[in-house]
GROMACS .gro file of C-alpha atoms in nm:
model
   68
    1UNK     CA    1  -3.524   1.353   3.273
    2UNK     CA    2  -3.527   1.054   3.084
    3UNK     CA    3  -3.549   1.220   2.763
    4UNK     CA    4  -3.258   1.446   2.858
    5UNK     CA    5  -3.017   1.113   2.918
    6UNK     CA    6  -3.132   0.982   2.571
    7UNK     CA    7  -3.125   1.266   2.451
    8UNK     CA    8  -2.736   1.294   2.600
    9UNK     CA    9  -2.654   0.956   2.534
   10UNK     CA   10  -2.743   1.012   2.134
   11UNK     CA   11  -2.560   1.296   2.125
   12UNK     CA   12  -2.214   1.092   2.271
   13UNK     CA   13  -2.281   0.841   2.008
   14UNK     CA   14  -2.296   1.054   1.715
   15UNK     CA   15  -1.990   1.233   1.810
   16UNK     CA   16  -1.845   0.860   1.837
   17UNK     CA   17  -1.965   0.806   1.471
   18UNK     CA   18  -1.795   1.091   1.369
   19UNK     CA   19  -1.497   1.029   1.563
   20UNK     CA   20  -1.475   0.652   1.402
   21UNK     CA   21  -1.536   0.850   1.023
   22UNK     CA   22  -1.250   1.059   1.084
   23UNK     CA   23  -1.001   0.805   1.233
   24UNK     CA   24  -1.085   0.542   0.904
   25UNK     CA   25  -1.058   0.800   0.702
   26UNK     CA   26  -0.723   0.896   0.826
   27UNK     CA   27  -0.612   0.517   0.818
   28UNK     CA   28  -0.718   0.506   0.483
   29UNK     CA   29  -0.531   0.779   0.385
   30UNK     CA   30  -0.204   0.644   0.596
   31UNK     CA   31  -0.211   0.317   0.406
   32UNK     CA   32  -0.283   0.451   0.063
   33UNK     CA   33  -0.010   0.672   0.089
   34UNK     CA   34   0.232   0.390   0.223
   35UNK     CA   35   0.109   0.159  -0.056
   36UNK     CA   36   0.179   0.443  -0.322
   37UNK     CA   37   0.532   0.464  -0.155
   38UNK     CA   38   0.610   0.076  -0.171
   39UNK     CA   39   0.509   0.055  -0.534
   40UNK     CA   40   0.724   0.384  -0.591
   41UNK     CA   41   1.008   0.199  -0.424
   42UNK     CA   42   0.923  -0.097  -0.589
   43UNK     CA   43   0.931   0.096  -0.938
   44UNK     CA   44   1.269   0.215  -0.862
   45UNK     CA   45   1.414  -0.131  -0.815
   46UNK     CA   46   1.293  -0.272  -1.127
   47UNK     CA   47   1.392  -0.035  -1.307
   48UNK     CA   48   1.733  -0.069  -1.160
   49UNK     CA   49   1.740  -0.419  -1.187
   50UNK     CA   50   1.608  -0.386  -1.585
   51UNK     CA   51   1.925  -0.109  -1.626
   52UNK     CA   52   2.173  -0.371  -1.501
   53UNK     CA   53   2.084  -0.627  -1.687
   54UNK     CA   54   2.088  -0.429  -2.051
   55UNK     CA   55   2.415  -0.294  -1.931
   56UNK     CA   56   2.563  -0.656  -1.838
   57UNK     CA   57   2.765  -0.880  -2.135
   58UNK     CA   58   2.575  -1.137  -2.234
   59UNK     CA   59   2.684  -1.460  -2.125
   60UNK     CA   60   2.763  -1.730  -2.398
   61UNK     CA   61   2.573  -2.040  -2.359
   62UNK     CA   62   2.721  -2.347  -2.421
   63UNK     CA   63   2.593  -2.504  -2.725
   64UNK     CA   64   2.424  -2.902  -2.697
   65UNK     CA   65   2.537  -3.117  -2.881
   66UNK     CA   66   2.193  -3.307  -2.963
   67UNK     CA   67   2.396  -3.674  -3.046
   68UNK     CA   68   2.526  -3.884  -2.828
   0.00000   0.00000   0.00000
């Protein structure tokens, strides 16, 4: 009888292993692919931003004068 619970008992806890595998793998997954999507978005902006700025005029800067 005893042998039958541990037995049992083992059993529950390897399914709980593989349970626990499968759920951090998934998470894993999850957040990979929502990193790869922030950087993608990311990507996207700077390049943006990097287009606007080569199409703006560039400003004049006012010159120093070094003397006083």
């Amino acid at each position: 009888m005893l042998c039958t619970l541990i037995h049992l008992a083992k059993n529950q806890l390897e399914a709980k292993r593989h349970e626990i595998s499968d759920l951090s793998q998934y998470t894993t997954k999850v957040i990979r692919e929502s990193y790869n999507s922030e950087v993608e978005e990311l990507v996207a902006i700077l390049e943006i931003l990097g287009d606007a700025l080569k199409n703006q005029n560039p400003v004049e800067q006012p010159t120093r004068s070094t003397k006083k």
